[in-house]
Amino acid sequence: MAQLISPVAPMTAPAADQAGGDPFEPLGIGAMVDRVAAMAVEKAAHPWAFLMRSLVGGAMVAFGVLLALVVSTGVKTPGVASLLMGLAFGMSFVLILVSGMSLITADMAAGFLAVLKGDMSAGGYAFLVVVGLVGNIAGALVFVAVCGAAGGPYLGAFAERAAAVGAQKAGHPFWTALLLAVVCTWFLQTAMCMYFKARSDVARMAFAFYGPFAFVIGGTQHVIANAGFLGLPLMLNLFHPAAPRAGIGWGLGEDGLLTNICITTVGNLIGGTLFVALPFWVIAQLQRPRLMAGR
């Protein structure tokens, strides 16, 4: 693993970012880019710890899925149901960022920033994405398997709601699912960058909450959230055959979990890298010469 990444450079920021003044003033874009990239390098340098952080992060996302379905069960107005789902789901990313766990879509953007800065190789980035994706999906599926085995309050009306949401996400055509996945990480990873740009704990938690809140109420597609939204009705049906699964399957066929994971992974990767990481890196590069010249 040491050959895949370069040593972590000190997180030096432009003079404007290191200036005194208001301690609650947000960091400049250059300093934020350095912080986010350094996070990815640190994760890749400890692969087994990163795998464990990814497993726990996936379970936290699935916990958000469960809460989102609970609060929206029985709500007939689509807009209100989406709002309640977003409010319940939003805390999942707060838990992940504050606890130091990992979410692959955040790591996609952070790792790409590290590659652009020259702090991580392409091979190191591929390793980061694969390990994070596997860990997150496994963690999410373990959580929904426990819920599926429990049954109880997760049967009846809740199971019907879970199957309906899962079928809706699995039933989107290819290009719809792909583009909704792009939009998802455009929301989510912008919020992640704002989290690292903020100085106060309250601001960080607000930005961390906004990302998942926005992508859920917007009806977009997130690969790990979908592992929960599709996996939960599948697990309920596995342990309780009478529970509805609304035609959702496990594999690569139409409305399959694996099919959805493949499509949304690509879309999330595009959204987090090309629409979030790349613009922030370009802005940081354009600002640095002027800031250095002003010293």
PDB file of C-alpha atoms in Angstrom:
ATOM      1  CA  MET A   1       0.000   0.000   0.000  1.00  0.00           C
ATOM      2  CA  ALA A   2       2.929   2.327   0.645  1.00  0.00           C
ATOM      3  CA  GLN A   3       3.762   2.209  -3.077  1.00  0.00           C
ATOM      4  CA  LEU A   4       0.299   3.358  -4.106  1.00  0.00           C
ATOM      5  CA  ILE A   5       0.338   6.698  -2.354  1.00  0.00           C
ATOM      6  CA  SER A   6       2.946   9.338  -1.791  1.00  0.00           C
ATOM      7  CA  PRO A   7       3.833  10.497   1.714  1.00  0.00           C
ATOM      8  CA  VAL A   8       1.340  12.866   3.228  1.00  0.00           C
ATOM      9  CA  ALA A   9       2.602  16.382   2.751  1.00  0.00           C
ATOM     10  CA  PRO A  10       2.027  18.969   5.463  1.00  0.00           C
ATOM     11  CA  MET A  11      -1.325  20.630   4.971  1.00  0.00           C
ATOM     12  CA  THR A  12       0.053  24.048   4.108  1.00  0.00           C
ATOM     13  CA  ALA A  13      -2.562  26.566   3.074  1.00  0.00           C
ATOM     14  CA  PRO A  14      -2.234  29.919   1.357  1.00  0.00           C
ATOM     15  CA  ALA A  15      -1.568  32.896   3.597  1.00  0.00           C
ATOM     16  CA  ALA A  16      -5.152  34.058   3.275  1.00  0.00           C
ATOM     17  CA  ASP A  17      -6.340  30.700   4.625  1.00  0.00           C
ATOM     18  CA  GLN A  18      -3.966  30.787   7.594  1.00  0.00           C
ATOM     19  CA  ALA A  19      -4.644  34.372   8.592  1.00  0.00           C
ATOM     20  CA  GLY A  20      -6.027  35.104  12.011  1.00  0.00           C
ATOM     21  CA  GLY A  21      -9.217  37.006  12.486  1.00  0.00           C
ATOM     22  CA  ASP A  22     -12.589  35.439  13.093  1.00  0.00           C
ATOM     23  CA  PRO A  23     -12.047  31.797  14.159  1.00  0.00           C
ATOM     24  CA  PHE A  24     -15.459  30.949  12.693  1.00  0.00           C
ATOM     25  CA  GLU A  25     -14.630  32.334   9.236  1.00  0.00           C
ATOM     26  CA  PRO A  26     -14.789  29.449   6.706  1.00  0.00           C
ATOM     27  CA  LEU A  27     -11.511  28.188   5.289  1.00  0.00           C
ATOM     28  CA  GLY A  28     -10.528  29.219   1.785  1.00  0.00           C
ATOM     29  CA  ILE A  29     -11.039  26.777  -1.070  1.00  0.00           C
ATOM     30  CA  GLY A  30      -7.327  25.916  -1.262  1.00  0.00           C
ATOM     31  CA  ALA A  31      -7.139  24.951   2.393  1.00  0.00           C
ATOM     32  CA  MET A  32     -10.345  22.947   2.090  1.00  0.00           C
ATOM     33  CA  VAL A  33      -8.971  21.036  -0.914  1.00  0.00           C
ATOM     34  CA  ASP A  34      -5.818  20.222   1.073  1.00  0.00           C
ATOM     35  CA  ARG A  35      -7.851  18.929   4.022  1.00  0.00           C
ATOM     36  CA  VAL A  36     -10.146  16.754   1.920  1.00  0.00           C
ATOM     37  CA  ALA A  37      -7.275  15.259  -0.093  1.00  0.00           C
ATOM     38  CA  ALA A  38      -5.277  14.558   3.072  1.00  0.00           C
ATOM     39  CA  MET A  39      -8.270  12.671   4.504  1.00  0.00           C
ATOM     40  CA  ALA A  40      -8.286  10.335   1.489  1.00  0.00           C
ATOM     41  CA  VAL A  41      -4.527   9.751   1.703  1.00  0.00           C
ATOM     42  CA  GLU A  42      -4.790   8.908   5.398  1.00  0.00           C
ATOM     43  CA  LYS A  43      -7.555   6.371   4.736  1.00  0.00           C
ATOM     44  CA  ALA A  44      -5.652   4.662   1.930  1.00  0.00           C
ATOM     45  CA  ALA A  45      -2.562   4.406   4.130  1.00  0.00           C
ATOM     46  CA  HIS A  46      -4.455   2.173   6.618  1.00  0.00           C
ATOM     47  CA  PRO A  47      -6.401  -0.309   4.443  1.00  0.00           C
ATOM     48  CA  TRP A  48      -7.711  -2.606   7.174  1.00  0.00           C
ATOM     49  CA  ALA A  49      -8.877   0.299   9.301  1.00  0.00           C
ATOM     50  CA  PHE A  50     -10.437   1.818   6.163  1.00  0.00           C
ATOM     51  CA  LEU A  51     -12.333  -1.406   5.480  1.00  0.00           C
ATOM     52  CA  MET A  52     -13.729  -1.415   9.006  1.00  0.00           C
ATOM     53  CA  ARG A  53     -14.652   2.281   8.730  1.00  0.00           C
ATOM     54  CA  SER A  54     -16.446   1.487   5.468  1.00  0.00           C
ATOM     55  CA  LEU A  55     -18.377  -1.417   6.996  1.00  0.00           C
ATOM     56  CA  VAL A  56     -19.612   0.794   9.834  1.00  0.00           C
ATOM     57  CA  GLY A  57     -20.342   3.662   7.433  1.00  0.00           C
ATOM     58  CA  GLY A  58     -22.502   1.398   5.270  1.00  0.00           C
ATOM     59  CA  ALA A  59     -24.479   0.300   8.318  1.00  0.00           C
ATOM     60  CA  MET A  60     -25.019   3.955   9.274  1.00  0.00           C
ATOM     61  CA  VAL A  61     -26.434   4.685   5.817  1.00  0.00           C
ATOM     62  CA  ALA A  62     -28.777   1.692   6.097  1.00  0.00           C
ATOM     63  CA  PHE A  63     -29.879   2.969   9.509  1.00  0.00           C
ATOM     64  CA  GLY A  64     -30.864   6.207   7.768  1.00  0.00           C
ATOM     65  CA  VAL A  65     -32.779   4.180   5.186  1.00  0.00           C
ATOM     66  CA  LEU A  66     -34.720   2.402   7.915  1.00  0.00           C
ATOM     67  CA  LEU A  67     -35.656   5.663   9.641  1.00  0.00           C
ATOM     68  CA  ALA A  68     -36.651   7.271   6.333  1.00  0.00           C
ATOM     69  CA  LEU A  69     -39.033   4.411   5.567  1.00  0.00           C
ATOM     70  CA  VAL A  70     -40.477   4.385   9.090  1.00  0.00           C
ATOM     71  CA  VAL A  71     -41.417   8.088   9.084  1.00  0.00           C
ATOM     72  CA  SER A  72     -42.873   7.969   5.555  1.00  0.00           C
ATOM     73  CA  THR A  73     -44.992   4.830   6.004  1.00  0.00           C
ATOM     74  CA  GLY A  74     -48.663   5.706   5.610  1.00  0.00           C
ATOM     75  CA  VAL A  75     -47.972   9.239   4.291  1.00  0.00           C
ATOM     76  CA  LYS A  76     -50.006   9.674   1.109  1.00  0.00           C
ATOM     77  CA  THR A  77     -48.733  13.062  -0.096  1.00  0.00           C
ATOM     78  CA  PRO A  78     -45.521  12.474  -2.114  1.00  0.00           C
ATOM     79  CA  GLY A  79     -43.892  15.816  -1.253  1.00  0.00           C
ATOM     80  CA  VAL A  80     -44.532  15.413   2.457  1.00  0.00           C
ATOM     81  CA  ALA A  81     -43.294  11.820   2.383  1.00  0.00           C
ATOM     82  CA  SER A  82     -40.074  12.921   0.651  1.00  0.00           C
ATOM     83  CA  LEU A  83     -39.555  15.732   3.156  1.00  0.00           C
ATOM     84  CA  LEU A  84     -39.971  13.385   6.110  1.00  0.00           C
ATOM     85  CA  MET A  85     -37.612  10.860   4.523  1.00  0.00           C
ATOM     86  CA  GLY A  86     -34.963  13.529   4.007  1.00  0.00           C
ATOM     87  CA  LEU A  87     -35.253  14.811   7.571  1.00  0.00           C
ATOM     88  CA  ALA A  88     -34.884  11.293   8.986  1.00  0.00           C
ATOM     89  CA  PHE A  89     -32.107  10.235   6.609  1.00  0.00           C
ATOM     90  CA  GLY A  90     -30.014  13.401   6.958  1.00  0.00           C
ATOM     91  CA  MET A  91     -28.366  12.394  10.215  1.00  0.00           C
ATOM     92  CA  SER A  92     -26.678   9.388   8.580  1.00  0.00           C
ATOM     93  CA  PHE A  93     -23.953  11.518   6.946  1.00  0.00           C
ATOM     94  CA  VAL A  94     -23.546  13.550  10.140  1.00  0.00           C
ATOM     95  CA  LEU A  95     -22.865  10.310  12.015  1.00  0.00           C
ATOM     96  CA  ILE A  96     -20.364   9.180   9.391  1.00  0.00           C
ATOM     97  CA  LEU A  97     -18.349  12.405   9.195  1.00  0.00           C
ATOM     98  CA  VAL A  98     -18.376  13.229  12.902  1.00  0.00           C
ATOM     99  CA  SER A  99     -17.487   9.666  13.963  1.00  0.00           C
ATOM    100  CA  GLY A 100     -14.740   9.354  11.342  1.00  0.00           C
ATOM    101  CA  MET A 101     -16.354   6.475   9.459  1.00  0.00           C
ATOM    102  CA  SER A 102     -16.333   6.246   5.646  1.00  0.00           C
ATOM    103  CA  LEU A 103     -18.828   6.651   2.818  1.00  0.00           C
ATOM    104  CA  ILE A 104     -17.585   5.653  -0.626  1.00  0.00           C
ATOM    105  CA  THR A 105     -19.175   8.571  -2.465  1.00  0.00           C
ATOM    106  CA  ALA A 106     -17.287  11.010  -0.223  1.00  0.00           C
ATOM    107  CA  ASP A 107     -14.102   9.003  -0.768  1.00  0.00           C
ATOM    108  CA  MET A 108     -14.622   9.116  -4.543  1.00  0.00           C
ATOM    109  CA  ALA A 109     -14.423  12.909  -4.475  1.00  0.00           C
ATOM    110  CA  ALA A 110     -11.729  13.133  -1.784  1.00  0.00           C
ATOM    111  CA  GLY A 111      -9.507  10.541  -3.436  1.00  0.00           C
ATOM    112  CA  PHE A 112      -9.822  12.247  -6.827  1.00  0.00           C
ATOM    113  CA  LEU A 113      -8.676  15.510  -5.247  1.00  0.00           C
ATOM    114  CA  ALA A 114      -5.658  13.634  -3.853  1.00  0.00           C
ATOM    115  CA  VAL A 115      -4.893  12.283  -7.343  1.00  0.00           C
ATOM    116  CA  LEU A 116      -5.168  15.760  -8.881  1.00  0.00           C
ATOM    117  CA  LYS A 117      -2.801  17.127  -6.217  1.00  0.00           C
ATOM    118  CA  GLY A 118      -0.309  14.325  -6.884  1.00  0.00           C
ATOM    119  CA  ASP A 119      -0.659  12.882  -3.373  1.00  0.00           C
ATOM    120  CA  MET A 120      -2.196   9.574  -4.551  1.00  0.00           C
ATOM    121  CA  SER A 121      -1.585   7.357  -7.577  1.00  0.00           C
ATOM    122  CA  ALA A 122      -4.303   6.086  -9.909  1.00  0.00           C
ATOM    123  CA  GLY A 123      -3.774   2.609  -8.465  1.00  0.00           C
ATOM    124  CA  GLY A 124      -4.175   3.925  -4.934  1.00  0.00           C
ATOM    125  CA  TYR A 125      -7.389   5.649  -5.956  1.00  0.00           C
ATOM    126  CA  ALA A 126      -8.777   2.476  -7.530  1.00  0.00           C
ATOM    127  CA  PHE A 127      -7.921   0.576  -4.352  1.00  0.00           C
ATOM    128  CA  LEU A 128      -9.684   3.212  -2.243  1.00  0.00           C
ATOM    129  CA  VAL A 129     -12.843   3.052  -4.366  1.00  0.00           C
ATOM    130  CA  VAL A 130     -13.041  -0.753  -4.502  1.00  0.00           C
ATOM    131  CA  VAL A 131     -12.410  -1.337  -0.787  1.00  0.00           C
ATOM    132  CA  GLY A 132     -14.758   1.471   0.234  1.00  0.00           C
ATOM    133  CA  LEU A 133     -17.525   0.285  -2.074  1.00  0.00           C
ATOM    134  CA  VAL A 134     -17.298  -3.345  -0.940  1.00  0.00           C
ATOM    135  CA  GLY A 135     -17.170  -2.347   2.720  1.00  0.00           C
ATOM    136  CA  ASN A 136     -20.116   0.056   2.493  1.00  0.00           C
ATOM    137  CA  ILE A 137     -22.333  -2.395   0.602  1.00  0.00           C
ATOM    138  CA  ALA A 138     -21.485  -5.234   2.989  1.00  0.00           C
ATOM    139  CA  GLY A 139     -22.198  -3.046   6.016  1.00  0.00           C
ATOM    140  CA  ALA A 140     -25.537  -1.876   4.591  1.00  0.00           C
ATOM    141  CA  LEU A 141     -26.631  -5.416   3.728  1.00  0.00           C
ATOM    142  CA  VAL A 142     -25.685  -6.746   7.159  1.00  0.00           C
ATOM    143  CA  PHE A 143     -27.795  -4.034   8.796  1.00  0.00           C
ATOM    144  CA  VAL A 144     -30.863  -4.674   6.621  1.00  0.00           C
ATOM    145  CA  ALA A 145     -30.419  -8.441   7.102  1.00  0.00           C
ATOM    146  CA  VAL A 146     -30.704  -7.942  10.870  1.00  0.00           C
ATOM    147  CA  CYS A 147     -33.827  -5.825  10.358  1.00  0.00           C
ATOM    148  CA  GLY A 148     -35.263  -8.356   7.929  1.00  0.00           C
ATOM    149  CA  ALA A 149     -34.702 -11.202  10.346  1.00  0.00           C
ATOM    150  CA  ALA A 150     -36.287  -9.174  13.159  1.00  0.00           C
ATOM    151  CA  GLY A 151     -39.568  -8.698  11.295  1.00  0.00           C
ATOM    152  CA  GLY A 152     -42.051  -7.358  13.835  1.00  0.00           C
ATOM    153  CA  PRO A 153     -42.616  -3.635  13.167  1.00  0.00           C
ATOM    154  CA  TYR A 154     -40.893  -3.991   9.785  1.00  0.00           C
ATOM    155  CA  LEU A 155     -43.677  -6.121   8.339  1.00  0.00           C
ATOM    156  CA  GLY A 156     -47.172  -5.067   7.258  1.00  0.00           C
ATOM    157  CA  ALA A 157     -47.490  -1.443   6.132  1.00  0.00           C
ATOM    158  CA  PHE A 158     -43.773  -0.813   6.578  1.00  0.00           C
ATOM    159  CA  ALA A 159     -42.865  -3.754   4.308  1.00  0.00           C
ATOM    160  CA  GLU A 160     -45.252  -2.462   1.659  1.00  0.00           C
ATOM    161  CA  ARG A 161     -43.671   0.989   1.835  1.00  0.00           C
ATOM    162  CA  ALA A 162     -40.160  -0.494   1.627  1.00  0.00           C
ATOM    163  CA  ALA A 163     -41.098  -2.571  -1.421  1.00  0.00           C
ATOM    164  CA  ALA A 164     -42.709   0.412  -3.163  1.00  0.00           C
ATOM    165  CA  VAL A 165     -39.670   2.673  -2.638  1.00  0.00           C
ATOM    166  CA  GLY A 166     -37.262  -0.081  -3.654  1.00  0.00           C
ATOM    167  CA  ALA A 167     -39.230  -0.884  -6.806  1.00  0.00           C
ATOM    168  CA  GLN A 168     -39.333   2.810  -7.749  1.00  0.00           C
ATOM    169  CA  LYS A 169     -35.547   3.148  -7.480  1.00  0.00           C
ATOM    170  CA  ALA A 170     -34.849  -0.157  -9.254  1.00  0.00           C
ATOM    171  CA  GLY A 171     -37.356   0.569 -12.019  1.00  0.00           C
ATOM    172  CA  HIS A 172     -35.739   3.693 -13.475  1.00  0.00           C
ATOM    173  CA  PRO A 173     -34.385   3.363 -17.051  1.00  0.00           C
ATOM    174  CA  PHE A 174     -30.592   3.265 -17.421  1.00  0.00           C
ATOM    175  CA  TRP A 175     -30.032   6.917 -18.300  1.00  0.00           C
ATOM    176  CA  THR A 176     -32.497   8.147 -15.684  1.00  0.00           C
ATOM    177  CA  ALA A 177     -30.778   6.150 -12.947  1.00  0.00           C
ATOM    178  CA  LEU A 178     -27.314   7.217 -14.133  1.00  0.00           C
ATOM    179  CA  LEU A 179     -28.123  10.931 -14.276  1.00  0.00           C
ATOM    180  CA  LEU A 180     -29.974  10.866 -10.948  1.00  0.00           C
ATOM    181  CA  ALA A 181     -26.848   9.285  -9.457  1.00  0.00           C
ATOM    182  CA  VAL A 182     -24.751  12.132 -10.899  1.00  0.00           C
ATOM    183  CA  VAL A 183     -27.078  14.694  -9.324  1.00  0.00           C
ATOM    184  CA  CYS A 184     -26.962  12.816  -6.015  1.00  0.00           C
ATOM    185  CA  THR A 185     -23.223  13.190  -5.494  1.00  0.00           C
ATOM    186  CA  TRP A 186     -23.288  16.703  -6.890  1.00  0.00           C
ATOM    187  CA  PHE A 187     -25.474  17.510  -3.858  1.00  0.00           C
ATOM    188  CA  LEU A 188     -23.748  15.240  -1.390  1.00  0.00           C
ATOM    189  CA  GLN A 189     -20.075  15.914  -2.086  1.00  0.00           C
ATOM    190  CA  THR A 190     -20.571  19.664  -2.290  1.00  0.00           C
ATOM    191  CA  ALA A 191     -21.954  19.351   1.245  1.00  0.00           C
ATOM    192  CA  MET A 192     -18.930  17.228   2.205  1.00  0.00           C
ATOM    193  CA  CYS A 193     -16.560  19.933   0.929  1.00  0.00           C
ATOM    194  CA  MET A 194     -18.497  22.558   2.867  1.00  0.00           C
ATOM    195  CA  TYR A 195     -18.136  20.373   5.969  1.00  0.00           C
ATOM    196  CA  PHE A 196     -14.347  20.537   5.634  1.00  0.00           C
ATOM    197  CA  LYS A 197     -14.476  24.240   4.779  1.00  0.00           C
ATOM    198  CA  ALA A 198     -16.382  25.119   7.972  1.00  0.00           C
ATOM    199  CA  ARG A 199     -14.618  25.901  11.242  1.00  0.00           C
ATOM    200  CA  SER A 200     -17.406  25.509  13.823  1.00  0.00           C
ATOM    201  CA  ASP A 201     -18.983  22.213  14.872  1.00  0.00           C
ATOM    202  CA  VAL A 202     -22.499  23.546  14.307  1.00  0.00           C
ATOM    203  CA  ALA A 203     -21.703  24.590  10.740  1.00  0.00           C
ATOM    204  CA  ARG A 204     -20.043  21.244  10.002  1.00  0.00           C
ATOM    205  CA  MET A 205     -23.048  19.271  11.190  1.00  0.00           C
ATOM    206  CA  ALA A 206     -25.423  21.524   9.246  1.00  0.00           C
ATOM    207  CA  PHE A 207     -23.505  20.951   5.999  1.00  0.00           C
ATOM    208  CA  ALA A 208     -23.220  17.213   6.697  1.00  0.00           C
ATOM    209  CA  PHE A 209     -26.985  17.064   7.243  1.00  0.00           C
ATOM    210  CA  TYR A 210     -27.836  19.056   4.105  1.00  0.00           C
ATOM    211  CA  GLY A 211     -26.232  16.663   1.601  1.00  0.00           C
ATOM    212  CA  PRO A 212     -28.238  13.491   2.318  1.00  0.00           C
ATOM    213  CA  PHE A 213     -31.342  15.545   3.104  1.00  0.00           C
ATOM    214  CA  ALA A 214     -31.128  17.115  -0.373  1.00  0.00           C
ATOM    215  CA  PHE A 215     -30.475  13.945  -2.332  1.00  0.00           C
ATOM    216  CA  VAL A 216     -33.288  12.031  -0.604  1.00  0.00           C
ATOM    217  CA  ILE A 217     -35.981  14.675  -1.051  1.00  0.00           C
ATOM    218  CA  GLY A 218     -34.751  15.186  -4.616  1.00  0.00           C
ATOM    219  CA  GLY A 219     -35.459  11.540  -5.446  1.00  0.00           C
ATOM    220  CA  THR A 220     -31.897  10.890  -6.625  1.00  0.00           C
ATOM    221  CA  GLN A 221     -29.870   7.655  -6.620  1.00  0.00           C
ATOM    222  CA  HIS A 222     -27.094   6.844  -4.143  1.00  0.00           C
ATOM    223  CA  VAL A 223     -25.362   3.485  -4.455  1.00  0.00           C
ATOM    224  CA  ILE A 224     -25.106   2.711  -0.721  1.00  0.00           C
ATOM    225  CA  ALA A 225     -28.510   4.118   0.161  1.00  0.00           C
ATOM    226  CA  ASN A 226     -29.954   1.987  -2.662  1.00  0.00           C
ATOM    227  CA  ALA A 227     -28.248  -1.092  -1.234  1.00  0.00           C
ATOM    228  CA  GLY A 228     -30.447  -0.388   1.780  1.00  0.00           C
ATOM    229  CA  PHE A 229     -33.613   0.653  -0.073  1.00  0.00           C
ATOM    230  CA  LEU A 230     -33.510  -2.401  -2.373  1.00  0.00           C
ATOM    231  CA  GLY A 231     -31.863  -4.763   0.092  1.00  0.00           C
ATOM    232  CA  LEU A 232     -34.417  -4.268   2.861  1.00  0.00           C
ATOM    233  CA  PRO A 233     -37.484  -5.579   0.974  1.00  0.00           C
ATOM    234  CA  LEU A 234     -35.342  -8.420  -0.375  1.00  0.00           C
ATOM    235  CA  MET A 235     -34.225  -9.381   3.126  1.00  0.00           C
ATOM    236  CA  LEU A 236     -37.741  -9.073   4.523  1.00  0.00           C
ATOM    237  CA  ASN A 237     -38.987 -11.403   1.795  1.00  0.00           C
ATOM    238  CA  LEU A 238     -36.092 -13.793   2.413  1.00  0.00           C
ATOM    239  CA  PHE A 239     -36.896 -14.188   6.102  1.00  0.00           C
ATOM    240  CA  HIS A 240     -40.671 -13.685   5.769  1.00  0.00           C
ATOM    241  CA  PRO A 241     -41.810 -15.006   2.352  1.00  0.00           C
ATOM    242  CA  ALA A 242     -45.187 -13.276   2.657  1.00  0.00           C
ATOM    243  CA  ALA A 243     -43.510  -9.846   2.730  1.00  0.00           C
ATOM    244  CA  PRO A 244     -43.757  -8.048  -0.631  1.00  0.00           C
ATOM    245  CA  ARG A 245     -40.674  -7.485  -2.784  1.00  0.00           C
ATOM    246  CA  ALA A 246     -42.405  -5.813  -5.770  1.00  0.00           C
ATOM    247  CA  GLY A 247     -40.429  -7.639  -8.429  1.00  0.00           C
ATOM    248  CA  ILE A 248     -37.003  -6.555  -7.116  1.00  0.00           C
ATOM    249  CA  GLY A 249     -34.279  -9.142  -7.740  1.00  0.00           C
ATOM    250  CA  TRP A 250     -30.767  -9.753  -6.421  1.00  0.00           C
ATOM    251  CA  GLY A 251     -28.838  -9.998  -9.665  1.00  0.00           C
ATOM    252  CA  LEU A 252     -28.101  -8.268 -12.966  1.00  0.00           C
ATOM    253  CA  GLY A 253     -31.558  -8.649 -14.450  1.00  0.00           C
ATOM    254  CA  GLU A 254     -34.211  -5.978 -14.787  1.00  0.00           C
ATOM    255  CA  ASP A 255     -34.959  -4.341 -11.404  1.00  0.00           C
ATOM    256  CA  GLY A 256     -31.970  -6.179  -9.932  1.00  0.00           C
ATOM    257  CA  LEU A 257     -29.981  -4.961  -6.930  1.00  0.00           C
ATOM    258  CA  LEU A 258     -26.640  -5.659  -8.608  1.00  0.00           C
ATOM    259  CA  THR A 259     -27.776  -3.858 -11.767  1.00  0.00           C
ATOM    260  CA  ASN A 260     -28.706  -0.790  -9.754  1.00  0.00           C
ATOM    261  CA  ILE A 261     -25.422  -0.879  -7.836  1.00  0.00           C
ATOM    262  CA  CYS A 262     -23.414  -0.936 -11.087  1.00  0.00           C
ATOM    263  CA  ILE A 263     -25.317   1.975 -12.658  1.00  0.00           C
ATOM    264  CA  THR A 264     -25.403   4.168  -9.576  1.00  0.00           C
ATOM    265  CA  THR A 265     -21.721   3.554  -8.805  1.00  0.00           C
ATOM    266  CA  VAL A 266     -20.754   4.977 -12.196  1.00  0.00           C
ATOM    267  CA  GLY A 267     -23.137   7.920 -11.853  1.00  0.00           C
ATOM    268  CA  ASN A 268     -21.986   8.700  -8.309  1.00  0.00           C
ATOM    269  CA  LEU A 269     -18.363   8.541  -9.453  1.00  0.00           C
ATOM    270  CA  ILE A 270     -19.015  11.001 -12.276  1.00  0.00           C
ATOM    271  CA  GLY A 271     -20.913  13.391 -10.010  1.00  0.00           C
ATOM    272  CA  GLY A 272     -18.342  13.385  -7.219  1.00  0.00           C
ATOM    273  CA  THR A 273     -15.262  13.701  -9.426  1.00  0.00           C
ATOM    274  CA  LEU A 274     -16.197  15.794 -12.472  1.00  0.00           C
ATOM    275  CA  PHE A 275     -18.852  18.017 -10.904  1.00  0.00           C
ATOM    276  CA  VAL A 276     -17.400  18.542  -7.410  1.00  0.00           C
ATOM    277  CA  ALA A 277     -13.728  17.593  -6.986  1.00  0.00           C
ATOM    278  CA  LEU A 278     -12.492  18.889 -10.349  1.00  0.00           C
ATOM    279  CA  PRO A 279     -14.107  22.369 -10.129  1.00  0.00           C
ATOM    280  CA  PHE A 280     -12.856  22.902  -6.565  1.00  0.00           C
ATOM    281  CA  TRP A 281      -9.329  21.822  -7.562  1.00  0.00           C
ATOM    282  CA  VAL A 282      -9.336  24.137 -10.594  1.00  0.00           C
ATOM    283  CA  ILE A 283     -10.486  27.079  -8.468  1.00  0.00           C
ATOM    284  CA  ALA A 284      -7.772  26.329  -5.886  1.00  0.00           C
ATOM    285  CA  GLN A 285      -5.130  26.219  -8.626  1.00  0.00           C
ATOM    286  CA  LEU A 286      -6.304  29.497 -10.128  1.00  0.00           C
ATOM    287  CA  GLN A 287      -6.270  31.223  -6.745  1.00  0.00           C
ATOM    288  CA  ARG A 288      -2.898  30.015  -5.500  1.00  0.00           C
ATOM    289  CA  PRO A 289      -0.604  32.027  -7.856  1.00  0.00           C
ATOM    290  CA  ARG A 290      -2.380  35.290  -6.981  1.00  0.00           C
ATOM    291  CA  LEU A 291      -2.255  34.544  -3.257  1.00  0.00           C
ATOM    292  CA  MET A 292       1.422  33.567  -3.423  1.00  0.00           C
ATOM    293  CA  ALA A 293       2.255  36.705  -5.434  1.00  0.00           C
ATOM    294  CA  GLY A 294       0.597  38.872  -2.793  1.00  0.00           C
ATOM    295  CA  ARG A 295       2.921  37.688  -0.019  1.00  0.00           C
TER     296      ARG A 295
END
